[in-house]
Amino acid sequence: MYVSARSDYALRAMLAVAAEDPLGGGAPVKAGALAGSQDIPLSFLQGILVDLRRAGLLVSHRGTEGGYALARPAVEISVGDVLRAVGGSLATVRGLPAERAGYEGVATGLRDVWLAVHGAISLVVDRTTLADLLGAGRRPTAAG
C-alpha cells in the first residue's frame, strides 16, 4: 500500500476537524486553520476538502463564520472512508484496483495475493475510526 501525500493530508485534516467536534454538526473549522495547524498547503487542501465533502464525510458552511464540520460523528467515519474518498482503491497493481489484476500461466496465483493484500488493508482501515485515532481506543494493527 502506498500512502500518498493527498491521503495523509486528508486524514490529518479530518482528524483536526474531528478533534474540534467529534460528534459532527458543530462549529465549522476554517480551511486556513486546518492548513495552518497541519502544515498543509492551503491550495492543495482545498481540493482535498472538496473531495471529502463530495464523499459525504464533511459538510461545508459558507460565510464569515463558515468552514468545515464532520457530516457524521467521528466514531462513524473510518480511515478507509477517507482514503477511498481521496484516492480510490486501497491497493493497486500497476495503477489498477487489485480486483482488476489478471494473469496467465505461472503468474495466475498473483491475483489471489493482491486480493488478500487488499483485504488485509481493508480490515485495518475500515475498522479504525477517527474516534479511535483521537482516543484511547486506538486500533492501528490487524492484531489490535
Coordinates of C-alpha atoms in Angstrom, one line a residue:
M1 CA 0.0 0.0 0.0
Y2 CA 1.3 3.4 -0.9
V3 CA 0.0 6.3 1.2
S4 CA 0.1 9.5 -0.9
A5 CA 0.6 13.0 0.4
R6 CA -3.0 13.6 -0.5
S7 CA -4.2 10.7 1.6
D8 CA -2.1 11.7 4.5
Y9 CA -3.2 15.3 4.3
A10 CA -6.9 14.2 4.1
L11 CA -6.6 12.1 7.2
R12 CA -4.8 14.8 9.1
A13 CA -7.4 17.3 8.1
M14 CA -10.3 15.0 9.1
L15 CA -8.6 14.3 12.5
A16 CA -8.2 18.1 13.1
V17 CA -11.9 18.7 12.3
A18 CA -12.9 15.7 14.5
A19 CA -10.8 16.9 17.4
E20 CA -12.8 20.1 17.4
D21 CA -16.2 18.4 17.0
P22 CA -16.2 14.6 17.4
L23 CA -19.9 14.3 17.3
G24 CA -20.3 16.2 14.0
G25 CA -22.6 19.1 13.2
G26 CA -20.8 21.5 15.5
A27 CA -18.9 24.8 14.8
P28 CA -17.1 24.7 11.5
V29 CA -13.3 24.8 11.2
K30 CA -11.9 27.1 8.6
A31 CA -9.8 25.7 5.8
G32 CA -7.0 28.1 6.6
A33 CA -6.9 27.0 10.2
L34 CA -6.8 23.4 9.1
A35 CA -3.9 24.1 6.7
G36 CA -2.0 26.0 9.4
S37 CA -2.5 23.5 12.2
Q38 CA -1.5 20.6 10.0
D39 CA 1.2 22.3 7.8
I40 CA -0.7 21.5 4.6
P41 CA -0.5 23.9 1.6
L42 CA -3.9 25.6 1.6
S43 CA -4.4 25.4 -2.2
F44 CA -3.8 21.6 -2.0
L45 CA -6.0 21.2 1.0
Q46 CA -8.9 23.0 -0.7
G47 CA -9.2 20.3 -3.4
I48 CA -9.0 17.6 -0.7
L49 CA -11.8 19.2 1.2
V50 CA -14.0 19.3 -1.9
D51 CA -13.5 15.5 -2.3
L52 CA -14.2 14.8 1.3
R53 CA -17.4 16.9 1.1
R54 CA -18.5 15.1 -2.1
A55 CA -17.9 11.8 -0.4
G56 CA -20.3 12.9 2.4
L57 CA -17.6 13.0 5.1
L58 CA -17.6 16.8 5.6
V59 CA -20.2 19.5 5.3
S60 CA -19.3 23.0 4.4
H61 CA -20.8 26.2 5.7
R62 CA -20.4 29.5 3.8
G63 CA -19.8 32.9 5.2
T64 CA -17.5 34.6 7.7
E65 CA -18.4 32.0 10.3
G66 CA -18.2 29.2 7.8
G67 CA -15.8 26.3 7.4
Y68 CA -16.0 22.5 7.5
A69 CA -17.6 20.1 10.0
L70 CA -18.0 16.4 10.1
A71 CA -21.0 15.1 8.3
R72 CA -21.5 12.4 10.9
P73 CA -19.8 11.5 14.3
A74 CA -16.1 10.6 14.3
V75 CA -17.0 7.1 15.5
E76 CA -18.8 6.5 12.2
I77 CA -16.0 7.7 9.9
S78 CA -13.3 5.1 9.2
V79 CA -9.8 5.7 7.9
G80 CA -10.9 3.6 4.9
D81 CA -13.7 6.1 4.1
V82 CA -11.3 8.9 4.0
L83 CA -8.7 7.0 1.9
R84 CA -11.3 6.0 -0.6
A85 CA -12.7 9.5 -0.9
V86 CA -9.4 11.0 -1.9
G87 CA -7.5 8.1 -3.5
G88 CA -9.9 5.4 -4.8
S89 CA -8.9 1.8 -4.4
L90 CA -6.8 0.9 -1.3
A91 CA -4.5 -1.5 -3.1
T92 CA -3.5 -1.1 -6.8
V93 CA -1.5 -3.3 -9.2
R94 CA 0.2 -1.3 -12.0
G95 CA -2.2 1.6 -11.3
L96 CA -5.4 -0.6 -11.4
P97 CA -7.5 -1.8 -8.5
A98 CA -6.3 -5.2 -7.3
E99 CA -9.7 -6.7 -8.3
R100 CA -8.8 -6.0 -12.0
A101 CA -5.4 -7.6 -12.0
G102 CA -5.3 -10.6 -14.3
Y103 CA -2.5 -13.0 -15.0
E104 CA -2.0 -16.1 -17.1
G105 CA 0.3 -19.1 -16.8
V106 CA 2.7 -19.4 -13.9
A107 CA 1.7 -16.0 -12.5
T108 CA -2.0 -16.8 -12.2
G109 CA -1.8 -17.1 -8.4
L110 CA -0.6 -13.4 -8.1
R111 CA -4.2 -12.1 -8.3
D112 CA -5.1 -14.0 -5.2
V113 CA -2.1 -12.5 -3.3
W114 CA -3.1 -9.0 -4.4
L115 CA -6.7 -9.6 -3.3
A116 CA -5.5 -10.9 0.1
V117 CA -3.3 -7.8 0.5
H118 CA -6.3 -5.6 -0.4
G119 CA -8.4 -7.5 2.1
A120 CA -5.9 -7.1 4.9
I121 CA -5.5 -3.4 4.3
S122 CA -9.3 -3.0 4.3
L123 CA -9.6 -4.9 7.6
V124 CA -7.3 -2.4 9.3
V125 CA -8.5 0.8 7.8
D126 CA -12.2 0.0 7.8
R127 CA -12.3 -0.9 11.4
T128 CA -10.2 2.1 12.6
T129 CA -12.3 5.2 13.0
L130 CA -11.4 8.8 13.5
A131 CA -12.6 8.5 17.1
D132 CA -10.2 5.6 17.6
L133 CA -7.3 7.7 16.5
L134 CA -8.3 10.6 18.7
G135 CA -8.9 8.5 21.8
A136 CA -7.6 5.7 23.9
G137 CA -9.3 3.0 21.9
R138 CA -6.7 3.0 19.1
R139 CA -6.6 0.0 16.7
P140 CA -3.6 0.6 14.5
T141 CA -2.9 -3.1 13.7
A142 CA -4.8 -6.0 12.4
A143 CA -4.0 -7.9 15.6
G144 CA -5.2 -4.9 17.8

